[in-house]
Amino acid sequence: MILKYKASVIDKCKFVIECNLPSVERVELTTRYTEPVIIQKSKKQDEKYYRKLVSDGNTPKTVILSGDSGRGKSFMLQKIMLDWASGELYSENFDVVFLLKCEELKCISEEMNLFELLSWSCNLTSDQISQILELTPEKVLILIDGIDEFSFNSHIQISSPTNPSQKALPMDTLRSLLNGLILPESFLLVITRSAADTEINLLKGPLRFTEIMGFSERGVQEYFQKFFQDEQLFSKTYESLKANESLLTACSVPLLCWMVCFCLKKHLTDDDRVMRELKSTTSIYVLFVSTLLEHHGHSQSVLSTLKSLVMLAEEGMKKQQVFLDEKCVTKTGLDPATSVFLYKDSLKRNSRQVPVFRFMHLSFQEFFTALSYVLMDEEDSWLKIRKLLYRVDLGEKIYRPSPERSNPIHPIILFLCGLSNEEVSSSLFEKIKWTVPHTIHLKQELYRSVIRRTTFNEYNLLFDLHCLYELQDERFVSEALITQNLMDLSNISLRSTDCWVLLYCLQCCPHIRDLNLMYCDLTAEKLKILQPALCVRESDLLSVEHLSEAGDLIQGLDESKVLSRLNHIKISNY
């Protein structure tokens, strides 16, 4: 029974769907997979330290793995399933591993017990699963992908199932699984975009909190080598990438790394231009989408293809749907069989597999939704964008989120900022012979929003800096932050990508003389990124995680400043 299950897992997980014009193709997972960096952290932000995901000895029953979109969470789960099924890893620790995808579970409307729910996600019957769980529950690992798809309110009293045979809605069964009411002996690996989105009180202890950071610089190099295969091509493209430090950092996000590789491969004779164009996340998406549109097929014009995609994306986001049936797709005028932006999938409904379609990644659905607002008539565009910004402001005033908590509208706002830059969007709009006259008005609306938010809500400062970075307009950035004399990001964990954003904004705003980066997880690598901006600040509060590694950089700061100002810099090694 287990051997048959393993065979089905290998069959399902061995390949990944990848865009390779003029169509998509199946690529072996192992030929692309590159190990991401995973750090372990405590609930207190200032106590991070590196650990392996699974270690010998006192291993917690539940591991929370958080990470931003595109950092490889779901890809890693697929690799775990494949490694277990093929006997490469975990087979001694676990008799069986199950994978529950919350985006799929949200489509279930009927009540199920745990056995039926696990059976719904694999080819084992509920009776077989019941037998396995009764025999060795302590050797069962359940992977839960995307728990933030559900909203768990710990203040609402719900009658959750207390045994695996009791039927309930998927969300309530998951709640009981998370808090140990059912199957307390089993192991859980829970994936979420943000640890703050998971109601920690619902989880059974002891817990281990981890975060997926994406690729290290060596990981980016390894991925490029796997993608290009030809050693000469690899050397040429990777050397070009190394010359663009901010883009090299952006490639730490595995999804962006793949997109950059794809664009370089398709524009190999003009890779220097490509490198110059790729400054922001939006610019990477624009070039990628533009490249695909060149090979979109001949059933539709490029413009009508794009209009269909944005219509489909916005409708899906409005209804919070990732999976789109064929009727929904063809209604927009798209041919799902020829669209390289949509991948075919299947969902289990009434004991049978039903074909569905989805965007190649959720971020593309978000990108095309943002694009839909730009392509609208000016009046409709203004109205929708104002509503969008109002929802962001209203939600954050009500919930006062921590810096870690992500808002599902944020990616759309970021893409909107990037698309309002004429240089970035021009390559896409030229292809469809489309003129967007109201980008200046869009900027003004975004400007008013940033002013409101940076003035009254300190929790959103890092997000607002990312918005300004996507705009890539130095004058606009300077005007938007004109009232800011102090940049206080203390107690916010800064990634390398955040440091490039911060550097850009500080260089646009020489009037910001005071900077507080206490307890921001600064390392020598991050300090090196920020060094040009730190040299000209009057008062810097810094805490450096590994002081010995950062010594030369700190000395460099001292030499580039007036010596009498050294006492304004507080270096804390914790």
mmCIF file of N, CA and C in Angstrom, residues 155-259:
data_model
loop_
_atom_site.group_PDB
_atom_site.id
_atom_site.type_symbol
_atom_site.label_atom_id
_atom_site.label_comp_id
_atom_site.label_asym_id
_atom_site.label_seq_id
_atom_site.Cartn_x
_atom_site.Cartn_y
_atom_site.Cartn_z
ATOM 1 N N HIS A 155 -10.624 34.128 18.800
ATOM 2 C CA HIS A 155 -11.647 34.634 19.719
ATOM 3 C C HIS A 155 -13.027 34.045 19.430
ATOM 4 N N ILE A 156 -13.186 33.432 18.237
ATOM 5 C CA ILE A 156 -14.476 32.834 17.893
ATOM 6 C C ILE A 156 -14.480 31.375 18.336
ATOM 7 N N GLN A 157 -15.455 31.022 19.118
ATOM 8 C CA GLN A 157 -15.560 29.659 19.622
ATOM 9 C C GLN A 157 -16.209 28.761 18.558
ATOM 10 N N ILE A 158 -15.454 27.778 18.084
ATOM 11 C CA ILE A 158 -15.963 26.848 17.077
ATOM 12 C C ILE A 158 -15.830 25.433 17.622
ATOM 13 N N SER A 159 -16.833 24.624 17.360
ATOM 14 C CA SER A 159 -16.792 23.236 17.813
ATOM 15 C C SER A 159 -15.907 22.441 16.856
ATOM 16 N N SER A 160 -14.623 22.378 17.183
ATOM 17 C CA SER A 160 -13.672 21.675 16.311
ATOM 18 C C SER A 160 -13.686 20.187 16.610
ATOM 19 N N PRO A 161 -13.406 19.355 15.586
ATOM 20 C CA PRO A 161 -13.385 17.904 15.820
ATOM 21 C C PRO A 161 -12.311 17.507 16.826
ATOM 22 N N THR A 162 -12.622 16.522 17.636
ATOM 23 C CA THR A 162 -11.681 16.056 18.660
ATOM 24 C C THR A 162 -11.128 14.667 18.358
ATOM 25 N N ASN A 163 -11.591 14.062 17.275
ATOM 26 C CA ASN A 163 -11.004 12.792 16.833
ATOM 27 C C ASN A 163 -11.003 12.762 15.306
ATOM 28 N N PRO A 164 -10.095 12.001 14.707
ATOM 29 C CA PRO A 164 -9.931 12.029 13.245
ATOM 30 C C PRO A 164 -11.131 11.498 12.467
ATOM 31 N N SER A 165 -12.057 10.809 13.149
ATOM 32 C CA SER A 165 -13.238 10.268 12.462
ATOM 33 C C SER A 165 -14.383 11.269 12.385
ATOM 34 N N GLN A 166 -14.262 12.367 13.134
ATOM 35 C CA GLN A 166 -15.346 13.346 13.207
ATOM 36 C C GLN A 166 -15.313 14.273 11.999
ATOM 37 N N LYS A 167 -16.472 14.472 11.373
ATOM 38 C CA LYS A 167 -16.550 15.288 10.166
ATOM 39 C C LYS A 167 -16.670 16.768 10.511
ATOM 40 N N ALA A 168 -16.039 17.589 9.669
ATOM 41 C CA ALA A 168 -16.102 19.046 9.833
ATOM 42 C C ALA A 168 -15.637 19.684 8.530
ATOM 43 N N LEU A 169 -15.795 20.995 8.431
ATOM 44 C CA LEU A 169 -15.258 21.708 7.280
ATOM 45 C C LEU A 169 -13.721 21.659 7.324
ATOM 46 N N PRO A 170 -13.048 21.684 6.175
ATOM 47 C CA PRO A 170 -11.582 21.572 6.146
ATOM 48 C C PRO A 170 -10.880 22.525 7.108
ATOM 49 N N MET A 171 -11.348 23.782 7.202
ATOM 50 C CA MET A 171 -10.699 24.762 8.072
ATOM 51 C C MET A 171 -10.758 24.322 9.531
ATOM 52 N N ASP A 172 -11.894 23.752 9.942
ATOM 53 C CA ASP A 172 -12.041 23.327 11.335
ATOM 54 C C ASP A 172 -11.217 22.076 11.633
ATOM 55 N N THR A 173 -11.115 21.179 10.640
ATOM 56 C CA THR A 173 -10.268 19.992 10.803
ATOM 57 C C THR A 173 -8.803 20.400 10.916
ATOM 58 N N LEU A 174 -8.392 21.371 10.093
ATOM 59 C CA LEU A 174 -7.019 21.874 10.163
ATOM 60 C C LEU A 174 -6.745 22.515 11.513
ATOM 61 N N ARG A 175 -7.728 23.256 12.015
ATOM 62 C CA ARG A 175 -7.582 23.895 13.331
ATOM 63 C C ARG A 175 -7.296 22.846 14.408
ATOM 64 N N SER A 176 -8.040 21.749 14.369
ATOM 65 C CA SER A 176 -7.843 20.681 15.364
ATOM 66 C C SER A 176 -6.497 19.995 15.190
ATOM 67 N N LEU A 177 -6.059 19.876 13.936
ATOM 68 C CA LEU A 177 -4.750 19.272 13.657
ATOM 69 C C LEU A 177 -3.635 20.168 14.178
ATOM 70 N N LEU A 178 -3.774 21.478 13.962
ATOM 71 C CA LEU A 178 -2.754 22.436 14.378
ATOM 72 C C LEU A 178 -2.623 22.524 15.895
ATOM 73 N N ASN A 179 -3.756 22.473 16.595
ATOM 74 C CA ASN A 179 -3.659 22.627 18.053
ATOM 75 C C ASN A 179 -3.567 21.294 18.791
ATOM 76 N N GLY A 180 -3.426 20.191 18.040
ATOM 77 C CA GLY A 180 -3.174 18.901 18.663
ATOM 78 C C GLY A 180 -4.391 18.202 19.229
ATOM 79 N N LEU A 181 -5.583 18.677 18.904
ATOM 80 C CA LEU A 181 -6.794 17.977 19.355
ATOM 81 C C LEU A 181 -6.910 16.624 18.681
ATOM 82 N N ILE A 182 -6.463 16.550 17.435
ATOM 83 C CA ILE A 182 -6.419 15.262 16.737
ATOM 84 C C ILE A 182 -4.991 15.017 16.248
ATOM 85 N N LEU A 183 -4.603 13.774 16.272
ATOM 86 C CA LEU A 183 -3.288 13.319 15.826
ATOM 87 C C LEU A 183 -2.137 14.068 16.505
ATOM 88 N N PRO A 184 -2.127 14.156 17.827
ATOM 89 C CA PRO A 184 -1.074 14.915 18.520
ATOM 90 C C PRO A 184 0.314 14.286 18.400
ATOM 91 N N GLU A 185 0.379 13.003 18.045
ATOM 92 C CA GLU A 185 1.689 12.333 17.958
ATOM 93 C C GLU A 185 2.412 12.635 16.642
ATOM 94 N N SER A 186 1.683 13.133 15.651
ATOM 95 C CA SER A 186 2.266 13.312 14.317
ATOM 96 C C SER A 186 3.119 14.576 14.252
ATOM 97 N N PHE A 187 3.881 14.684 13.179
ATOM 98 C CA PHE A 187 4.716 15.858 12.933
ATOM 99 C C PHE A 187 4.053 16.740 11.870
ATOM 100 N N LEU A 188 4.184 18.051 12.042
ATOM 101 C CA LEU A 188 3.605 19.005 11.094
ATOM 102 C C LEU A 188 4.679 19.964 10.601
ATOM 103 N N LEU A 189 4.655 20.240 9.305
ATOM 104 C CA LEU A 189 5.440 21.335 8.734
ATOM 105 C C LEU A 189 4.430 22.285 8.099
ATOM 106 N N VAL A 190 4.295 23.476 8.681
ATOM 107 C CA VAL A 190 3.250 24.419 8.289
ATOM 108 C C VAL A 190 3.880 25.572 7.519
ATOM 109 N N ILE A 191 3.399 25.794 6.290
ATOM 110 C CA ILE A 191 3.953 26.825 5.415
ATOM 111 C C ILE A 191 3.011 28.032 5.384
ATOM 112 N N THR A 192 3.589 29.215 5.528
ATOM 113 C CA THR A 192 2.792 30.434 5.497
ATOM 114 C C THR A 192 3.617 31.568 4.906
ATOM 115 N N ARG A 193 2.959 32.558 4.316
ATOM 116 C CA ARG A 193 3.686 33.731 3.807
ATOM 117 C C ARG A 193 4.292 34.524 4.951
ATOM 118 N N SER A 194 3.582 34.582 6.065
ATOM 119 C CA SER A 194 4.090 35.342 7.211
ATOM 120 C C SER A 194 3.718 34.627 8.489
ATOM 121 N N ALA A 195 4.698 34.451 9.382
ATOM 122 C CA ALA A 195 4.428 33.777 10.655
ATOM 123 C C ALA A 195 3.377 34.534 11.451
ATOM 124 N N ALA A 196 3.273 35.832 11.232
ATOM 125 C CA ALA A 196 2.296 36.632 11.958
ATOM 126 C C ALA A 196 0.877 36.301 11.526
ATOM 127 N N ASP A 197 0.728 35.706 10.311
ATOM 128 C CA ASP A 197 -0.608 35.384 9.819
ATOM 129 C C ASP A 197 -1.156 34.124 10.476
ATOM 130 N N THR A 198 -0.300 33.329 11.065
ATOM 131 C CA THR A 198 -0.735 32.111 11.719
ATOM 132 C C THR A 198 -1.033 32.402 13.177
ATOM 133 N N GLU A 199 -2.211 32.001 13.625
ATOM 134 C CA GLU A 199 -2.554 32.206 15.028
ATOM 135 C C GLU A 199 -1.720 31.231 15.874
ATOM 136 N N ILE A 200 -0.648 31.756 16.443
ATOM 137 C CA ILE A 200 0.308 30.917 17.153
ATOM 138 C C ILE A 200 -0.365 30.166 18.301
ATOM 139 N N ASN A 201 -1.355 30.785 18.905
ATOM 140 C CA ASN A 201 -2.044 30.134 20.027
ATOM 141 C C ASN A 201 -2.757 28.851 19.618
ATOM 142 N N LEU A 202 -3.022 28.704 18.313
ATOM 143 C CA LEU A 202 -3.715 27.506 17.841
ATOM 144 C C LEU A 202 -2.770 26.324 17.684
ATOM 145 N N LEU A 203 -1.467 26.573 17.682
ATOM 146 C CA LEU A 203 -0.511 25.524 17.344
ATOM 147 C C LEU A 203 -0.057 24.745 18.564
ATOM 148 N N LYS A 204 0.128 23.451 18.349
ATOM 149 C CA LYS A 204 0.604 22.615 19.449
ATOM 150 C C LYS A 204 2.104 22.797 19.632
ATOM 151 N N GLY A 205 2.583 22.677 20.830
ATOM 152 C CA GLY A 205 4.003 22.867 21.115
ATOM 153 C C GLY A 205 4.689 21.545 21.377
ATOM 154 N N PRO A 206 6.040 21.549 21.464
ATOM 155 C CA PRO A 206 6.908 22.721 21.229
ATOM 156 C C PRO A 206 6.964 23.070 19.745
ATOM 157 N N LEU A 207 7.236 24.349 19.461
ATOM 158 C CA LEU A 207 7.249 24.840 18.088
ATOM 159 C C LEU A 207 8.664 25.234 17.671
ATOM 160 N N ARG A 208 8.915 25.166 16.390
ATOM 161 C CA ARG A 208 10.154 25.714 15.842
ATOM 162 C C ARG A 208 9.766 26.683 14.730
ATOM 163 N N PHE A 209 10.250 27.914 14.815
ATOM 164 C CA PHE A 209 9.954 28.939 13.822
ATOM 165 C C PHE A 209 11.135 29.069 12.869
ATOM 166 N N THR A 210 10.856 28.926 11.584
ATOM 167 C CA THR A 210 11.909 29.045 10.586
ATOM 168 C C THR A 210 11.445 29.992 9.476
ATOM 169 N N GLU A 211 12.395 30.482 8.719
ATOM 170 C CA GLU A 211 12.063 31.367 7.607
ATOM 171 C C GLU A 211 12.918 31.002 6.405
ATOM 172 N N ILE A 212 12.294 30.943 5.238
ATOM 173 C CA ILE A 212 13.016 30.643 4.008
ATOM 174 C C ILE A 212 13.448 31.970 3.389
ATOM 175 N N MET A 213 14.744 32.128 3.201
ATOM 176 C CA MET A 213 15.296 33.401 2.750
ATOM 177 C C MET A 213 15.520 33.436 1.240
ATOM 178 N N GLY A 214 15.440 32.275 0.589
ATOM 179 C CA GLY A 214 15.764 32.208 -0.836
ATOM 180 C C GLY A 214 17.185 31.722 -1.038
ATOM 181 N N PHE A 215 17.797 32.101 -2.148
ATOM 182 C CA PHE A 215 19.137 31.630 -2.483
ATOM 183 C C PHE A 215 20.221 32.501 -1.848
ATOM 184 N N SER A 216 21.293 31.856 -1.451
ATOM 185 C CA SER A 216 22.520 32.587 -1.138
ATOM 186 C C SER A 216 23.163 32.978 -2.471
ATOM 187 N N GLU A 217 24.247 33.750 -2.426
ATOM 188 C CA GLU A 217 24.921 34.119 -3.681
ATOM 189 C C GLU A 217 25.457 32.881 -4.383
ATOM 190 N N ARG A 218 25.928 31.932 -3.593
ATOM 191 C CA ARG A 218 26.396 30.674 -4.186
ATOM 192 C C ARG A 218 25.227 29.894 -4.793
ATOM 193 N N GLY A 219 24.055 30.000 -4.141
ATOM 194 C CA GLY A 219 22.856 29.339 -4.664
ATOM 195 C C GLY A 219 22.430 29.926 -5.998
ATOM 196 N N VAL A 220 22.521 31.252 -6.140
ATOM 197 C CA VAL A 220 22.200 31.907 -7.419
ATOM 198 C C VAL A 220 23.132 31.397 -8.511
ATOM 199 N N GLN A 221 24.407 31.304 -8.167
ATOM 200 C CA GLN A 221 25.398 30.798 -9.135
ATOM 201 C C GLN A 221 25.069 29.372 -9.552
ATOM 202 N N GLU A 222 24.725 28.547 -8.571
ATOM 203 C CA GLU A 222 24.388 27.146 -8.856
ATOM 204 C C GLU A 222 23.152 27.068 -9.744
ATOM 205 N N TYR A 223 22.154 27.922 -9.474
ATOM 206 C CA TYR A 223 20.926 27.894 -10.272
ATOM 207 C C TYR A 223 21.222 28.294 -11.718
ATOM 208 N N PHE A 224 22.015 29.350 -11.905
ATOM 209 C CA PHE A 224 22.392 29.772 -13.258
ATOM 210 C C PHE A 224 23.087 28.642 -13.997
ATOM 211 N N GLN A 225 23.958 27.927 -13.279
ATOM 212 C CA GLN A 225 24.705 26.834 -13.896
ATOM 213 C C GLN A 225 23.753 25.715 -14.343
ATOM 214 N N LYS A 226 22.768 25.414 -13.503
ATOM 215 C CA LYS A 226 21.800 24.374 -13.850
ATOM 216 C C LYS A 226 20.906 24.807 -15.008
ATOM 217 N N PHE A 227 20.546 26.083 -15.020
ATOM 218 C CA PHE A 227 19.621 26.573 -16.047
ATOM 219 C C PHE A 227 20.283 26.606 -17.421
ATOM 220 N N PHE A 228 21.495 27.151 -17.489
ATOM 221 C CA PHE A 228 22.131 27.338 -18.793
ATOM 222 C C PHE A 228 22.896 26.106 -19.261
ATOM 223 N N GLN A 229 23.325 25.256 -18.325
ATOM 224 C CA GLN A 229 24.004 23.985 -18.641
ATOM 225 C C GLN A 229 25.296 24.191 -19.424
ATOM 226 N N ASP A 230 25.220 24.850 -20.571
ATOM 227 C CA ASP A 230 26.432 25.127 -21.348
ATOM 228 C C ASP A 230 27.352 26.041 -20.538
ATOM 229 N N GLU A 231 28.582 25.608 -20.309
ATOM 230 C CA GLU A 231 29.510 26.327 -19.431
ATOM 231 C C GLU A 231 29.831 27.729 -19.945
ATOM 232 N N GLN A 232 29.938 27.870 -21.265
ATOM 233 C CA GLN A 232 30.253 29.177 -21.847
ATOM 234 C C GLN A 232 29.098 30.163 -21.647
ATOM 235 N N LEU A 233 27.870 29.681 -21.877
ATOM 236 C CA LEU A 233 26.685 30.514 -21.668
ATOM 237 C C LEU A 233 26.558 30.902 -20.202
ATOM 238 N N PHE A 234 26.780 29.941 -19.335
ATOM 239 C CA PHE A 234 26.696 30.199 -17.900
ATOM 240 C C PHE A 234 27.688 31.293 -17.488
ATOM 241 N N SER A 235 28.937 31.157 -17.916
ATOM 242 C CA SER A 235 29.969 32.126 -17.533
ATOM 243 C C SER A 235 29.623 33.525 -18.024
ATOM 244 N N LYS A 236 29.149 33.614 -19.261
ATOM 245 C CA LYS A 236 28.812 34.917 -19.853
ATOM 246 C C LYS A 236 27.678 35.592 -19.079
ATOM 247 N N THR A 237 26.605 34.857 -18.826
ATOM 248 C CA THR A 237 25.433 35.455 -18.170
ATOM 249 C C THR A 237 25.702 35.746 -16.696
ATOM 250 N N TYR A 238 26.394 34.843 -16.031
ATOM 251 C CA TYR A 238 26.611 35.044 -14.594
ATOM 252 C C TYR A 238 27.585 36.190 -14.338
ATOM 253 N N GLU A 239 28.589 36.343 -15.192
ATOM 254 C CA GLU A 239 29.515 37.468 -15.041
ATOM 255 C C GLU A 239 28.785 38.795 -15.249
ATOM 256 N N SER A 240 27.845 38.818 -16.200
ATOM 257 C CA SER A 240 27.034 40.026 -16.415
ATOM 258 C C SER A 240 26.188 40.325 -15.190
ATOM 259 N N LEU A 241 25.633 39.273 -14.597
ATOM 260 C CA LEU A 241 24.785 39.445 -13.410
ATOM 261 C C LEU A 241 25.597 39.993 -12.243
ATOM 262 N N LYS A 242 26.811 39.476 -12.056
ATOM 263 C CA LYS A 242 27.640 39.915 -10.924
ATOM 264 C C LYS A 242 27.978 41.394 -10.998
ATOM 265 N N ALA A 243 27.983 41.947 -12.212
ATOM 266 C CA ALA A 243 28.286 43.369 -12.376
ATOM 267 C C ALA A 243 27.120 44.260 -11.943
ATOM 268 N N ASN A 244 25.946 43.652 -11.776
ATOM 269 C CA ASN A 244 24.743 44.379 -11.346
ATOM 270 C C ASN A 244 24.360 43.866 -9.955
ATOM 271 N N GLU A 245 24.932 44.483 -8.912
ATOM 272 C CA GLU A 245 24.800 43.937 -7.560
ATOM 273 C C GLU A 245 23.358 43.882 -7.064
ATOM 274 N N SER A 246 22.571 44.908 -7.374
ATOM 275 C CA SER A 246 21.185 44.913 -6.891
ATOM 276 C C SER A 246 20.380 43.816 -7.569
ATOM 277 N N LEU A 247 20.642 43.551 -8.855
ATOM 278 C CA LEU A 247 19.937 42.471 -9.557
ATOM 279 C C LEU A 247 20.388 41.113 -9.032
ATOM 280 N N LEU A 248 21.679 40.998 -8.710
ATOM 281 C CA LEU A 248 22.194 39.764 -8.104
ATOM 282 C C LEU A 248 21.449 39.478 -6.798
ATOM 283 N N THR A 249 21.214 40.523 -6.002
ATOM 284 C CA THR A 249 20.461 40.358 -4.759
ATOM 285 C C THR A 249 19.021 39.977 -5.048
ATOM 286 N N ALA A 250 18.409 40.596 -6.063
ATOM 287 C CA ALA A 250 17.025 40.255 -6.432
ATOM 288 C C ALA A 250 16.901 38.787 -6.807
ATOM 289 N N CYS A 251 17.964 38.226 -7.395
ATOM 290 C CA CYS A 251 17.946 36.818 -7.807
ATOM 291 C C CYS A 251 17.997 35.857 -6.622
ATOM 292 N N SER A 252 18.132 36.391 -5.404
ATOM 293 C CA SER A 252 18.025 35.514 -4.227
ATOM 294 C C SER A 252 16.601 34.994 -4.091
ATOM 295 N N VAL A 253 15.641 35.689 -4.718
ATOM 296 C CA VAL A 253 14.254 35.198 -4.771
ATOM 297 C C VAL A 253 14.179 34.205 -5.928
ATOM 298 N N PRO A 254 13.975 32.903 -5.654
ATOM 299 C CA PRO A 254 14.058 31.882 -6.707
ATOM 300 C C PRO A 254 13.183 32.162 -7.931
ATOM 301 N N LEU A 255 11.959 32.653 -7.730
ATOM 302 C CA LEU A 255 11.087 32.932 -8.869
ATOM 303 C C LEU A 255 11.687 34.010 -9.765
ATOM 304 N N LEU A 256 12.217 35.075 -9.158
ATOM 305 C CA LEU A 256 12.841 36.141 -9.939
ATOM 306 C C LEU A 256 14.102 35.634 -10.632
ATOM 307 N N CYS A 257 14.823 34.753 -9.964
ATOM 308 C CA CYS A 257 16.040 34.179 -10.540
ATOM 309 C C CYS A 257 15.705 33.413 -11.822
ATOM 310 N N TRP A 258 14.641 32.625 -11.771
ATOM 311 C CA TRP A 258 14.204 31.876 -12.956
ATOM 312 C C TRP A 258 13.803 32.831 -14.076
ATOM 313 N N MET A 259 13.067 33.895 -13.740
ATOM 314 C CA MET A 259 12.608 34.845 -14.743
ATOM 315 C C MET A 259 13.786 35.581 -15.395
#
